[in-house]
Each structure stands twice: as structure tokens, then as C-alpha cells.
mmCIF file of C-alpha atoms in Angstrom:
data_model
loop_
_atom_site.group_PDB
_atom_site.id
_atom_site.type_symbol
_atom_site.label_atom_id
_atom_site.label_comp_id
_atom_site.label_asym_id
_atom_site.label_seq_id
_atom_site.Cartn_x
_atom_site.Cartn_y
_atom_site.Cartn_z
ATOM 1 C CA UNK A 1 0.000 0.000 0.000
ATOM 2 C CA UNK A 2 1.117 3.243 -0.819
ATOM 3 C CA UNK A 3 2.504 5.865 1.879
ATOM 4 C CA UNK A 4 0.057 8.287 1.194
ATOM 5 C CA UNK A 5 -2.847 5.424 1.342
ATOM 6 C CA UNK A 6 -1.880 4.003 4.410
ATOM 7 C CA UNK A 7 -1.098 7.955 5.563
ATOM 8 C CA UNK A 8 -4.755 8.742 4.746
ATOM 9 C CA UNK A 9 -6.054 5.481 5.973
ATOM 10 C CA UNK A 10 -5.163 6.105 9.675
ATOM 11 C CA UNK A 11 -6.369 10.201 9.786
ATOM 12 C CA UNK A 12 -10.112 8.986 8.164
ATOM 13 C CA UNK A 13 -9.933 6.155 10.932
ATOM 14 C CA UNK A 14 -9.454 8.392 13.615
ATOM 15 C CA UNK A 15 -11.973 11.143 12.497
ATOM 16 C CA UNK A 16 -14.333 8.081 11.968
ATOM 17 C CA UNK A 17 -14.119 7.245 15.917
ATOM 18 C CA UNK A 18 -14.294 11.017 16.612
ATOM 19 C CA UNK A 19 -17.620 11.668 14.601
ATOM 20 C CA UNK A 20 -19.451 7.901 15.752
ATOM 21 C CA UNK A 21 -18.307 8.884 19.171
ATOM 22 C CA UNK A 22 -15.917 5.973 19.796
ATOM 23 C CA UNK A 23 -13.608 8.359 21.699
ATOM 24 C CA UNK A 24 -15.191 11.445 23.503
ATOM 25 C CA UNK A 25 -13.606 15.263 23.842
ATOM 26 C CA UNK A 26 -10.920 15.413 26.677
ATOM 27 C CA UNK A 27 -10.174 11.349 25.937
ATOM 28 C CA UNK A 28 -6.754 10.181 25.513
ATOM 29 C CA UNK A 29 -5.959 8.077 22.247
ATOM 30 C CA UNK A 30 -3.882 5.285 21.865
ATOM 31 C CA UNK A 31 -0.006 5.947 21.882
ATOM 32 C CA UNK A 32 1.591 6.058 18.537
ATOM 33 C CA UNK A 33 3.027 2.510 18.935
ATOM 34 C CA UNK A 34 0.139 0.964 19.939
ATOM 35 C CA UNK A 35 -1.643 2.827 16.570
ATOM 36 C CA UNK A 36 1.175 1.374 14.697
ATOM 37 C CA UNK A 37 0.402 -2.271 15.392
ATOM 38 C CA UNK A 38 -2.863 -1.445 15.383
ATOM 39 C CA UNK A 39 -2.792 -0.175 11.482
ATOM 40 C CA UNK A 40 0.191 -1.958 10.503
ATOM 41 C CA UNK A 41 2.793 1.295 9.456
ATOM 42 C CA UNK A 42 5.724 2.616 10.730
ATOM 43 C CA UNK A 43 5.708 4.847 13.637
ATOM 44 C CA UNK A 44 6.646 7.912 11.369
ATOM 45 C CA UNK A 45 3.477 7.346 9.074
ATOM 46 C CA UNK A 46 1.188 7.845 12.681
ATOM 47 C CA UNK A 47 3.250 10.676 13.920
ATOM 48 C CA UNK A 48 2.570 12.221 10.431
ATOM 49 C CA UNK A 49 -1.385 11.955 10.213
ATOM 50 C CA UNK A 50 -1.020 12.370 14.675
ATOM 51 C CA UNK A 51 0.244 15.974 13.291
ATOM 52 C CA UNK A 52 -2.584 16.928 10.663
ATOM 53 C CA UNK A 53 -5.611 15.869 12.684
ATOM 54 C CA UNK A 54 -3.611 18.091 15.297
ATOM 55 C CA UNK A 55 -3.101 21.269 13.267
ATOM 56 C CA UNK A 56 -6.832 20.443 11.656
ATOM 57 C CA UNK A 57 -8.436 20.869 15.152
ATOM 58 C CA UNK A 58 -9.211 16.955 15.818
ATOM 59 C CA UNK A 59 -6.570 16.333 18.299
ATOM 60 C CA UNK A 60 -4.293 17.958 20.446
ATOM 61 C CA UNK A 61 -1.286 16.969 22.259
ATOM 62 C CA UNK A 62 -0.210 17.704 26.374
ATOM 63 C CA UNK A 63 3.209 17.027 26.360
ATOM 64 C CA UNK A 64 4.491 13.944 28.717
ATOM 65 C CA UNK A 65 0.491 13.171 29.033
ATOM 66 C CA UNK A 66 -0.114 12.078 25.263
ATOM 67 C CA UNK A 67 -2.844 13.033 22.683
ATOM 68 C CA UNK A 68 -6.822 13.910 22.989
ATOM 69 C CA UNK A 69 -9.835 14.480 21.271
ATOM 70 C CA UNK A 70 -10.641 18.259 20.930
ATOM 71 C CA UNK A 71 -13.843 19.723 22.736
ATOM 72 C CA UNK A 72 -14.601 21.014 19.454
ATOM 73 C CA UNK A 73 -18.635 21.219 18.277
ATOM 74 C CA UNK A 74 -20.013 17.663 16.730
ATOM 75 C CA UNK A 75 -19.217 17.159 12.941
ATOM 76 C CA UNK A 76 -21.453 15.416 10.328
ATOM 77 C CA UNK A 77 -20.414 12.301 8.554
ATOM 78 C CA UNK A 78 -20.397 14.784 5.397
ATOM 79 C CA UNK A 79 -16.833 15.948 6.841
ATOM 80 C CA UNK A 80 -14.424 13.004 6.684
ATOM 81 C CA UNK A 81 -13.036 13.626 3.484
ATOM 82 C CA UNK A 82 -13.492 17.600 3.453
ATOM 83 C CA UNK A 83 -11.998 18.650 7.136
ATOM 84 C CA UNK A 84 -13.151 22.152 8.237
ATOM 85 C CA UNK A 85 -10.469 24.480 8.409
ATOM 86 C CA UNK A 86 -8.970 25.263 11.895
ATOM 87 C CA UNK A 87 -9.028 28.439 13.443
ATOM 88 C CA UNK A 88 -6.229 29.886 13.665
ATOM 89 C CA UNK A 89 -4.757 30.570 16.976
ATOM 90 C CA UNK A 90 -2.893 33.788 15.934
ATOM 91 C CA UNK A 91 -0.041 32.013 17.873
ATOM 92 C CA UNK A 92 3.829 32.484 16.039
ATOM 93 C CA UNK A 93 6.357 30.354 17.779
ATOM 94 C CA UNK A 94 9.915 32.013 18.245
ATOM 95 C CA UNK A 95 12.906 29.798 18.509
ATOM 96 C CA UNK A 96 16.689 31.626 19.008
ATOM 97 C CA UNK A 97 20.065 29.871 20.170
ATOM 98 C CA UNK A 98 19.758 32.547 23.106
ATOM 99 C CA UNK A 99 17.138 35.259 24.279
ATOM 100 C CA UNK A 100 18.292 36.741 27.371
ATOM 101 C CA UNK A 101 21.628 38.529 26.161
ATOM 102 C CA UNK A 102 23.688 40.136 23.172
ATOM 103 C CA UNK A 103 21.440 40.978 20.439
ATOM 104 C CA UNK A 104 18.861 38.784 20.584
ATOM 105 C CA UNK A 105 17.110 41.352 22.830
ATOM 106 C CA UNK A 106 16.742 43.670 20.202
ATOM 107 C CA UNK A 107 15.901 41.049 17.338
ATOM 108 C CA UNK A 108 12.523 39.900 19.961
ATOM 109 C CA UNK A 109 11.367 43.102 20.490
ATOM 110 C CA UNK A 110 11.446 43.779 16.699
ATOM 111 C CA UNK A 111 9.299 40.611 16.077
ATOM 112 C CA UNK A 112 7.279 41.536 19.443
ATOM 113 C CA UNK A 113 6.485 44.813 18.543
ATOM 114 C CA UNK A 114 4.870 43.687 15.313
ATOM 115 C CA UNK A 115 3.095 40.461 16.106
ATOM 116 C CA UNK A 116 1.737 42.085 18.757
ATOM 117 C CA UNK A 117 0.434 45.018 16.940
ATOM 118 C CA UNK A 118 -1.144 42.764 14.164
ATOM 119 C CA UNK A 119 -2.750 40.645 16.997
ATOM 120 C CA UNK A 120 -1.206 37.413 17.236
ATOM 121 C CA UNK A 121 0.490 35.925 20.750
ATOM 122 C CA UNK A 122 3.562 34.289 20.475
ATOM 123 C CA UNK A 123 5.747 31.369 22.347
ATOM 124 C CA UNK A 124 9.466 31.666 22.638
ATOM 125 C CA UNK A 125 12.014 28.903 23.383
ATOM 126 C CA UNK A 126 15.596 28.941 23.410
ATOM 127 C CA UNK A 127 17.791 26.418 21.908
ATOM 128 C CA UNK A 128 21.924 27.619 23.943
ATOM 129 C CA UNK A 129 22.957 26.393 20.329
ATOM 130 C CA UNK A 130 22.242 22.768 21.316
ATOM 131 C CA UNK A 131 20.869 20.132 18.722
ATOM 132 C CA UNK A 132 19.039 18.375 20.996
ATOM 133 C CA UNK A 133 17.571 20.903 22.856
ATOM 134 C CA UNK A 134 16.641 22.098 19.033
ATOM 135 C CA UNK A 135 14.743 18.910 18.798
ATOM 136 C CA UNK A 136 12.487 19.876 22.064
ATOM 137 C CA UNK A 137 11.600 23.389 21.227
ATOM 138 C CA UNK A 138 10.175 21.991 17.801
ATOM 139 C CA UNK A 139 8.245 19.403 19.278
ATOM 140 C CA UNK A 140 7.109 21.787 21.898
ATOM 141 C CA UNK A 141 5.844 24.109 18.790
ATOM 142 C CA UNK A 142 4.471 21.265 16.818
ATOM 143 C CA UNK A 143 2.185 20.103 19.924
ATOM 144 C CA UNK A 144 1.512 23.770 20.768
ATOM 145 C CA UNK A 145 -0.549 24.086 17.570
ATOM 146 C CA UNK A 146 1.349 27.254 15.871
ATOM 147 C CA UNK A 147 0.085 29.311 13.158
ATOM 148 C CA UNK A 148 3.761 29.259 11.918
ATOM 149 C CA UNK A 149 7.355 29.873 13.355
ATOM 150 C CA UNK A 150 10.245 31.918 13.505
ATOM 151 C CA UNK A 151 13.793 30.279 13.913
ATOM 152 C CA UNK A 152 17.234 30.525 14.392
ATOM 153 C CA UNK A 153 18.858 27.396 13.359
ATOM 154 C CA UNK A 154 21.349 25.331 15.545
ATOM 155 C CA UNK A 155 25.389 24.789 14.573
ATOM 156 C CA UNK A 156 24.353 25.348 10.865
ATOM 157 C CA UNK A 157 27.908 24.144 9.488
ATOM 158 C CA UNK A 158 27.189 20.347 11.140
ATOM 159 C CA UNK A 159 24.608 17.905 9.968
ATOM 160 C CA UNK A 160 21.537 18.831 11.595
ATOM 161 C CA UNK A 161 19.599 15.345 12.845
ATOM 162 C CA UNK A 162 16.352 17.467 13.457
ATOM 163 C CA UNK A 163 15.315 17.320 9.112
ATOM 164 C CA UNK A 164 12.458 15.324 9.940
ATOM 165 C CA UNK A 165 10.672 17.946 12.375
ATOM 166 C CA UNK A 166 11.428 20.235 9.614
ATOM 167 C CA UNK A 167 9.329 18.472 7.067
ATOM 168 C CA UNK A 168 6.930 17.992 9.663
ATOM 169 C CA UNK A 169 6.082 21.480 9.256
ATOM 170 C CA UNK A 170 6.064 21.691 5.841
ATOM 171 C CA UNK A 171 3.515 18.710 5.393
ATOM 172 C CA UNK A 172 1.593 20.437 8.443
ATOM 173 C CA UNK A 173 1.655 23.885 6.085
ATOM 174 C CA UNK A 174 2.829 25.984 9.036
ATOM 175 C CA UNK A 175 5.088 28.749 7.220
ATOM 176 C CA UNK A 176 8.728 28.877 8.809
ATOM 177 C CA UNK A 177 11.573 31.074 8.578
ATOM 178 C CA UNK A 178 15.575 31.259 9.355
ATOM 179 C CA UNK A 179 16.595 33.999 10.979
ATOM 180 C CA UNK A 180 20.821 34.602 10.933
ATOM 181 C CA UNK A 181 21.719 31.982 9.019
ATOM 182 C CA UNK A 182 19.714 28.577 7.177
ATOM 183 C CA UNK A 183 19.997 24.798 6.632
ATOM 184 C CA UNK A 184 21.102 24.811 3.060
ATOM 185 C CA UNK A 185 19.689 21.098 3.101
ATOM 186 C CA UNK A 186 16.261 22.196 3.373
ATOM 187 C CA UNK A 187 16.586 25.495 1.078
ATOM 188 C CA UNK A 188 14.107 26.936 3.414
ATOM 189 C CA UNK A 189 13.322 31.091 3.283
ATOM 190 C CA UNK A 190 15.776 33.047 5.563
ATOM 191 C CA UNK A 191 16.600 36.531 6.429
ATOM 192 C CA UNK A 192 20.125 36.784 7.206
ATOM 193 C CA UNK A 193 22.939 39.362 6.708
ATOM 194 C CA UNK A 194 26.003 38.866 4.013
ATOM 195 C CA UNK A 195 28.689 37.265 6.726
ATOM 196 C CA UNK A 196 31.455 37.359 3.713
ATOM 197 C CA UNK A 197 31.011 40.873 3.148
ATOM 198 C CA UNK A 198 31.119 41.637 6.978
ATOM 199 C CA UNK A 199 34.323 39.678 7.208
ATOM 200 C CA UNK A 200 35.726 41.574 4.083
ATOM 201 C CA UNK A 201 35.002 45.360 5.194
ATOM 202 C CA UNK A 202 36.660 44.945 8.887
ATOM 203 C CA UNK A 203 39.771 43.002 7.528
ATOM 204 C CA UNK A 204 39.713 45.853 4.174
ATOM 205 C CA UNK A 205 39.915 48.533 6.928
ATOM 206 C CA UNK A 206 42.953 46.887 8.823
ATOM 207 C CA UNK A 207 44.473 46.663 5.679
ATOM 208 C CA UNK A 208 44.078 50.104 4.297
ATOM 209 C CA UNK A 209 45.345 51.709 7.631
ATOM 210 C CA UNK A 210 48.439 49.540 6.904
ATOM 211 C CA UNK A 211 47.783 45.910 9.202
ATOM 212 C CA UNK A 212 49.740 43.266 7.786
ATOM 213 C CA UNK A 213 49.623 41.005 10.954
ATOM 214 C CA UNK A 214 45.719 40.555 11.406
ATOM 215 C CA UNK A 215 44.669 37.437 13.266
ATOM 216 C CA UNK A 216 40.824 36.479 12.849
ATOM 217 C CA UNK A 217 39.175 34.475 15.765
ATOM 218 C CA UNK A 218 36.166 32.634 14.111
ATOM 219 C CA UNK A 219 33.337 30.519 15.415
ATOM 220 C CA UNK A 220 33.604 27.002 13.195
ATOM 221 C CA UNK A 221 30.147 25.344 13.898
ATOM 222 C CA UNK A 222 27.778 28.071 12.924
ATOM 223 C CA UNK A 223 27.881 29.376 9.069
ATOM 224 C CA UNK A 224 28.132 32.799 10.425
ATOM 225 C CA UNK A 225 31.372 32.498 11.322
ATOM 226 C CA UNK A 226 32.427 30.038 8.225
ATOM 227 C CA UNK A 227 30.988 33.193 5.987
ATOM 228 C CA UNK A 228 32.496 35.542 8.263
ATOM 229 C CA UNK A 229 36.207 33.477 7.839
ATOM 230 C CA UNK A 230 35.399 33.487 4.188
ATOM 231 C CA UNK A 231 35.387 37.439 4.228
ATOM 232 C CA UNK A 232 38.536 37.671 6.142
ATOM 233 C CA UNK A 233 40.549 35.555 4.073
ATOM 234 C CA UNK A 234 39.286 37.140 0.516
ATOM 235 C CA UNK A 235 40.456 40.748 2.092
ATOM 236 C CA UNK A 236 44.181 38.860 2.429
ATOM 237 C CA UNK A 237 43.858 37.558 -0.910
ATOM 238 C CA UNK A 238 42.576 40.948 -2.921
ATOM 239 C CA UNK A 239 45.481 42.578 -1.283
ATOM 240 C CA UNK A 240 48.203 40.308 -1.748
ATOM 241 C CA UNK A 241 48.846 40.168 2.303
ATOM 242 C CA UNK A 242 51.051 37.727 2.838
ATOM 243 C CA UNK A 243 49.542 34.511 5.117
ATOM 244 C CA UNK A 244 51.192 33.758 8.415
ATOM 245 C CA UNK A 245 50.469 30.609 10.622
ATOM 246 C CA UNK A 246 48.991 31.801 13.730
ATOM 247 C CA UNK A 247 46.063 34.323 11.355
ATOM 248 C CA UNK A 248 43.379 32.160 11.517
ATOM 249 C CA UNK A 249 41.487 31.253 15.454
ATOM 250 C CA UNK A 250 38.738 28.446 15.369
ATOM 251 C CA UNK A 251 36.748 28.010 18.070
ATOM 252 C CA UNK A 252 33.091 26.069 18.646
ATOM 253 C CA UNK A 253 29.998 26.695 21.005
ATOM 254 C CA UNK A 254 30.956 24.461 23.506
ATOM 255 C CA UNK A 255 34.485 25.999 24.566
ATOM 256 C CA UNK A 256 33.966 29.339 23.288
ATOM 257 C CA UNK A 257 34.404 30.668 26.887
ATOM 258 C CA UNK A 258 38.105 30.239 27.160
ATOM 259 C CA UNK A 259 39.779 28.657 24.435
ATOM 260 C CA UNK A 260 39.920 31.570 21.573
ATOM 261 C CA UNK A 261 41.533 34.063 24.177
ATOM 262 C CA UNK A 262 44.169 31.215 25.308
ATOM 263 C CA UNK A 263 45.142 30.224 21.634
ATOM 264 C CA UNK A 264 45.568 34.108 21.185
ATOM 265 C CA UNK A 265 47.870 34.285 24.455
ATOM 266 C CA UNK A 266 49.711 31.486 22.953
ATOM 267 C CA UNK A 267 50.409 33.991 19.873
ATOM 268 C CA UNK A 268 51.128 36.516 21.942
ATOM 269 C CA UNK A 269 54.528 34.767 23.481
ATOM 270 C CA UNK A 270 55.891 34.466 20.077
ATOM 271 C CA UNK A 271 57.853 36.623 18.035
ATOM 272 C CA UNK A 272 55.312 36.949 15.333
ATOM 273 C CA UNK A 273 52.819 39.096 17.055
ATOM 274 C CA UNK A 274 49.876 40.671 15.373
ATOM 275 C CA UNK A 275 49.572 44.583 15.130
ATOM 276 C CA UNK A 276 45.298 43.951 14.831
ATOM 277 C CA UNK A 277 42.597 41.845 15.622
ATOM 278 C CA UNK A 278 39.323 40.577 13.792
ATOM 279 C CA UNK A 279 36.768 38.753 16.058
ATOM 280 C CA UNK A 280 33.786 36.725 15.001
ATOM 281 C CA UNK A 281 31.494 38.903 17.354
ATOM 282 C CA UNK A 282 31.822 41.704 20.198
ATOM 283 C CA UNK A 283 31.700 39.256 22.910
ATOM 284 C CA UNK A 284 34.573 38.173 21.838
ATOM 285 C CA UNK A 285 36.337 41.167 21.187
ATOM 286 C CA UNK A 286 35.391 42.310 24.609
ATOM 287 C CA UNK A 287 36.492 39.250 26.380
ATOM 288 C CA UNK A 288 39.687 40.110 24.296
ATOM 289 C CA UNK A 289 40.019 43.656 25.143
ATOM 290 C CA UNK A 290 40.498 42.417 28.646
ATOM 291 C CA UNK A 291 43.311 39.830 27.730
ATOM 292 C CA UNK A 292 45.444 43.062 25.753
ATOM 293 C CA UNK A 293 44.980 45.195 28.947
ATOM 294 C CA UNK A 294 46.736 42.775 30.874
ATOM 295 C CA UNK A 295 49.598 42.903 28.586
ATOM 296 C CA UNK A 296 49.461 46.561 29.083
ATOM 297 C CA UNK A 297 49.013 47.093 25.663
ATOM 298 C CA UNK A 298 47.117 50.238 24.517
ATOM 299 C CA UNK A 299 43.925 50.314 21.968
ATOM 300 C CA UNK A 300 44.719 51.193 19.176
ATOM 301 C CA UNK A 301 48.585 52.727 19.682
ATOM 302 C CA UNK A 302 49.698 49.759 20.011
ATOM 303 C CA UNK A 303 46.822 47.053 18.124
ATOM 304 C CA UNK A 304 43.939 47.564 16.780
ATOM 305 C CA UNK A 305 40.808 45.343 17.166
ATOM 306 C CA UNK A 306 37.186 44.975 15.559
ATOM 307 C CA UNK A 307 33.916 42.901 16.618
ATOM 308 C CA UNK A 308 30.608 42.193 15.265
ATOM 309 C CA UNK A 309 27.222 42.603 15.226
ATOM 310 C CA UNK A 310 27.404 46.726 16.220
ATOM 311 C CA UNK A 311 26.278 45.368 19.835
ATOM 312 C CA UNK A 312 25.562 47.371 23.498
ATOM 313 C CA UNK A 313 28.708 46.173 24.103
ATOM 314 C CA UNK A 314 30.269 48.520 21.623
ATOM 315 C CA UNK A 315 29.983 51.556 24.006
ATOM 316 C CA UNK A 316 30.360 49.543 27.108
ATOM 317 C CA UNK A 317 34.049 50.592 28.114
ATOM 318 C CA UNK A 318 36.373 53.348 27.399
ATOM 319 C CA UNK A 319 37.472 51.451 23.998
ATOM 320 C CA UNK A 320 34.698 52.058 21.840
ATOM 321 C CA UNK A 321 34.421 49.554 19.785
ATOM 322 C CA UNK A 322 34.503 49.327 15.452
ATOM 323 C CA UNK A 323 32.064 46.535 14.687
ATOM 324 C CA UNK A 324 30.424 45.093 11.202
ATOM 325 C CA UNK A 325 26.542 46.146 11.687
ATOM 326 C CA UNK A 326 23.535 43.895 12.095
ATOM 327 C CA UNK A 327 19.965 45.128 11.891
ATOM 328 C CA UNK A 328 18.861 43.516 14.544
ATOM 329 C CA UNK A 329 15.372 45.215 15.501
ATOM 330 C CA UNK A 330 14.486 45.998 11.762
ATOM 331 C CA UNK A 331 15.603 41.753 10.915
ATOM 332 C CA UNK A 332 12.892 41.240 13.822
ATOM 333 C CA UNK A 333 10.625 43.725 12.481
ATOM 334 C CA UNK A 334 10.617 42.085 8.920
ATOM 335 C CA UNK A 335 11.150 38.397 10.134
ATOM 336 C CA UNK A 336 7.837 38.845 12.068
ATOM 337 C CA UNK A 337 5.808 40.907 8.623
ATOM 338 C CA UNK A 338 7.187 37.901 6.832
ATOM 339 C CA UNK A 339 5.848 34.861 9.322
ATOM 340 C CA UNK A 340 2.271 37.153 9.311
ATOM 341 C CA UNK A 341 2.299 37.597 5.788
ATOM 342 C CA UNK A 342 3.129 33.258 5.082
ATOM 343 C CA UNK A 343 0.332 33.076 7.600
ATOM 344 C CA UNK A 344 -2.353 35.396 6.268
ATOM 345 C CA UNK A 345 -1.604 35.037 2.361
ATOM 346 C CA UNK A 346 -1.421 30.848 2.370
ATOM 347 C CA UNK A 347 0.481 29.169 -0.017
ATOM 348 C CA UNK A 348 2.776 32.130 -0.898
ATOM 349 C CA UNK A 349 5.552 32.580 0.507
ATOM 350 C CA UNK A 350 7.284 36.116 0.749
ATOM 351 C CA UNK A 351 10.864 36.046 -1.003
ATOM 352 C CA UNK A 352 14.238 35.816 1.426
ATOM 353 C CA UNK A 353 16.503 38.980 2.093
ATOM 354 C CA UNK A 354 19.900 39.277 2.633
ATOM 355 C CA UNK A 355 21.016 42.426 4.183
ATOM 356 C CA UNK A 356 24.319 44.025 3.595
ATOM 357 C CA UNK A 357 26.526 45.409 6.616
ATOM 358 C CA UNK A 358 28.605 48.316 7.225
ATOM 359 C CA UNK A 359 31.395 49.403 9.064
ATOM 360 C CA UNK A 360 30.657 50.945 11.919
ATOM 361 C CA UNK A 361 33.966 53.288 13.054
ATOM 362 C CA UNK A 362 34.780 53.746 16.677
ATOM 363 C CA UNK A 363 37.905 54.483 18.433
ATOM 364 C CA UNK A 364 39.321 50.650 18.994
ATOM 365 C CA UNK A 365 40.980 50.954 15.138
ATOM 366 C CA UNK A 366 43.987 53.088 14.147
ATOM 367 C CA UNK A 367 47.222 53.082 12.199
ATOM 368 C CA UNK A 368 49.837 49.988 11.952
ATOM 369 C CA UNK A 369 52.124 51.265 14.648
ATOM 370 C CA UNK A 370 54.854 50.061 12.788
ATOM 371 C CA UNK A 371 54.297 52.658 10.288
ATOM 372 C CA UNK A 372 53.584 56.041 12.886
#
């Protein structure tokens, strides 16, 4: 039997018991194993037709309790093979690898301040750029019935194990979009900024105020930082700066607290020290503002340094800080009119953007003091 028979065999089944009142509103269905044996297909073809009679207003899920029959009003045999549409719950989930800090702040009001506005609620969750946690916040969506979802995708330059939740909401048709950076597996829509470029104009403006010795410190499991690495290594290139060993830092999510600032100490008790610095974001270049005071080195007489992501943190010491910019509220602004306008306008989808950054010039860059 085909996938799609047996997939439609098992949701007309269920609405069958639901209409001749062999399971009642508020009454807990059998678990998707038992519905396996019971219909003879895999587990994934029951989570799949589990998922439409949820989103269709049949069913709906309590996690770590199971799945139930909807108080919804009585429906006549008439509508087993033409569901009524569910109403929509005006709900837009909003998944981020952090919320609490940085920028991601400013990117949740953005989308706040329009969903809010245009009358929908919204649930957030927060990934700490873990795949499995990932995993939870979709299922968490998935059972929480949303209208359609907002995300920031997890380590996007490692195989991603969470495809399947991903199709999920495809075959559900709840809109999604990739904030940041995207799967390129799934081609999905995304708003993100051009990483490459941003990596390019910092490194550029090292190099035009006469750097030769600029070491990058890049984050290797996200894309941003691959893109970002990218950018940093074409500025080298277009100018015919010669590579040295120690110009490239790579550093991951799970030792990012530590290990990029003790490679760069390791640099620093060599001969072949760098006269500037190009960091994946300002966290980083603040955490390594600290390291060059305690070599009493002065910013920029005696190195320069950039960040990322024109952050708070940019203003928040005495070295004011050069950083690439990232729109921030206005990519939560437009992330948000693009989720309502997937929602409202079904079955178009509003095209991706990618935005370009700038340079934004503080004190924390100067001359190559080896030309003063």
C-alpha cells in the first residue's frame, strides 16, 4: 500500500471514531506505537497523520500526558473527506540559540512589537545552540498548535539530525523562517545578513590603515562564522597580504568561553605578534580587550581590534568599539511581517533577504604602529 494510502487510511480512521463517538472530547488516544500495530505502518506514518488531525483541530497533544480528542462542536459524517479548516490561533512560535543577552534582545522586540500590533500571541524557546535541545523546542511548537514559526537554526555548518521535524512542518503547512543563518539542506526562506562581506570590510579597513599582521578568531560550527572566515581571508587575498600561521582562530559553542583568548595568548609569546585583531562577534572582542589590557598594551597605539554585530557592548568601556553592523530590531521587524504575511496570504511565501553590513567606526581601530 502506498505511503500516502496508508497515511490517509489512519487520519479517516481516527476522524471516523471522533464523529461515531468511539472516543469522547478530553479522551486520551492510543499511543503512537500501539496505533502502529494497530494499522500496521511505521511509527513515522502515525506521527505524520497524529500531526494533521492536530493542526486540523481533531486532536491535540499535552506534552508527557499524550494526545486527545478536541472539545470542538459535533461534525457530520459529510466531513471526513473535506476537514473544516482550523481556526487559527494567531499564535507564532519564536525559537533563538539565546534570548536573554547580546542581540537577541533587540531582534525579539522587533518581532514583538509587530506580532503584537497585528494581533497574534507568540511562544518563545531557546535552543543555547544545542541540537538536541533544538529537537524539544520543535516538538514543543508542533504540539503547541502554531500558526507558523520563527527560527534561528542550531550549529548550521554540522549535519543537523532534526530534518524530519522540519518536514513535519512543511507537510503540516505551518510557514517557517531562518533567521541569521539557514539549513542549506532544506533550502528553506531566511533573512540573514552577508557574513562574507562583513568579514571583508573589517579586515579591508585593517588593511588600508596599513595591518599586515591581522589574526581572525572565528566561530567554526555556525555558518556565520564560516561566511564571516570566508570574508577575512578574501580581504588577504585581494590585497596580496602575505599569510602567516597563527592568522586564523577556530573556536566552537561548547568551549567558546576560554579557548579563543588562550590560543591568542599562545600567539602573543611568540615573536610573530599581530599589530590587529578581527573577532567573530563583540563578545569576543570584549572578552579580548580584557586579555590586551593585561599585557598593558594600549587600543589602538599599540593594536587595533574589531567585533561584530554593532552590539551594546560597543559603548560599554572606554574602547569604543569598530564593529560590522547587524539590523537587529528591523531583521525582527521584517522576520515577524514575513511569518504574518506566510500566515495570512497561504500558499505564498514572501521572497528571502539578505542584508548588507557596514562598518561601523569607533575608536578601537587606528594606524599599523609600525608605520607612525
Amino acid at each position: 500500500m502506498a505511503q500516502t494510502t496508508k497515511y490517509n487510511m489512519v487520519k479517516e480512521k481516527i476522524t471516523d471514531w471522533i464523529i461515531n463517538g468511539k472516543v469522547q472530547p478530553g479522551e486520551k488516544i492510543y499511543s503512537e506505537n500501539e496505533l502502529g500495530r494497530m494499522f500496521g505502518v511505521s511509527r513515522h506514518t502515525i506521527r505524520q497523520a497524529i500531526g494533521d488531525l492536530v493542526h486540523e483541530g481533531w486532536l491535540y497533544r499535552e506534552q508527557g500526558a499524550g494526545t486527545f480528542v478536541s472539545h470542538q462542536q459535533a461534525h457530520s459524517s459529510q466531513t471526513i473527506l473535506s476537514h473544516p479548516p482550523l481556526k487559527r490561533t494567531k499564535n507564532i512560535g519564536v525559537i533563538t540559540t539565546y534570548i536573554s543577552d547580546y542581540i537577541f534582545p533587540s531582534i525579539i522586540k522587533g518581532i514583538e512589537s509587530y506580532l503584537t500590533d497585528h494581533g497574534y500571541s507568540l511562544t518563545f524557546a531557546c535552543t543555547d545552540n544545542d541540537i538536541k535541545k533544538e529537537k524539544q523546542c520543535l516538538q514543543t511548537m508542533l504540539d503547541r498548535n502554531i500558526d507558523g514559526l520563527i527560527i534561528e537554526p542550531t550549529k548550521t555548518n554540522t549535519f543537523n539530525p532534526n530534518m524530519q521535524l522540519y518536514l513535519e512542518l512543511e507537510q503540516n503547512k505551518i510557514p517557517y523562517l531562518m533567521i541569521n543563518q539557514f539549513y542549506s539542506q532544506l533550502s528553506p526562506p531566511h533573512l540573514v545578513v552577508d557574513d562574507e562581506l562583513g568579514g571583508f570590510i573589517s579586515t579591508e579597513h585593517l588593511i588600508k590603515l596599513g595591518h599586515k599582521k591581522i589574526i581572525g578568531l572565528f566561530k567554526s560550527d555556525d555558518l556565520q562564522g564560516i561566511n564571516r572566515m570566508k570574508g577575512f581571508i578574501q580581504a588577504y587575498k585581494a590585497y596580496s597580504i602575505p599569510f602567516f600561521p597563527e592568522m586564523l582562530i577556530n573556536y566552537s559553542t561548547e568551549n567558546q568561553a576560554a579557548y579563543p583568548v588562550e590560543r591568542l595568548a599562545e600567539v602573543f609569546e611568540t615573536t610573530n605578534k599581530p599589530t590587529a585583531i578581527v573577532c567573530y562577534n563583540d563578545q569576543l572582542a570584549i572578552q579580548v580587550i580584557h586579555y590586551l589590557r593585561s599585557l598593558n598594551l594600549s587600543i589602538p597605539e599599540d593594536i587595533s581590534i574589531i567585533g561584530y554585530d554593532d552590539s551594546f557592548l560597543t559603548e560599554a568601556s572606554e574602547v569604543k568599539l569598530t564593529s560590522v553592523s547587524h539590523p537587529k530590531k528591523e531583521m525582527g521587524m521584517e522576520a515577524a511581517k514575513w511569518i504574518v504575511d506566510a500566515v495570512e496570504k497561504k500558499g505564498t511565501l514572501p521572497p528571502s533577504f539578505v542584508y548588507k553590513p557596514k562598518l561601523v567606526l569607533r575608536t578601537s581601530t587606528g594606524p599599523c604602529p609600525h608605520i607612525l
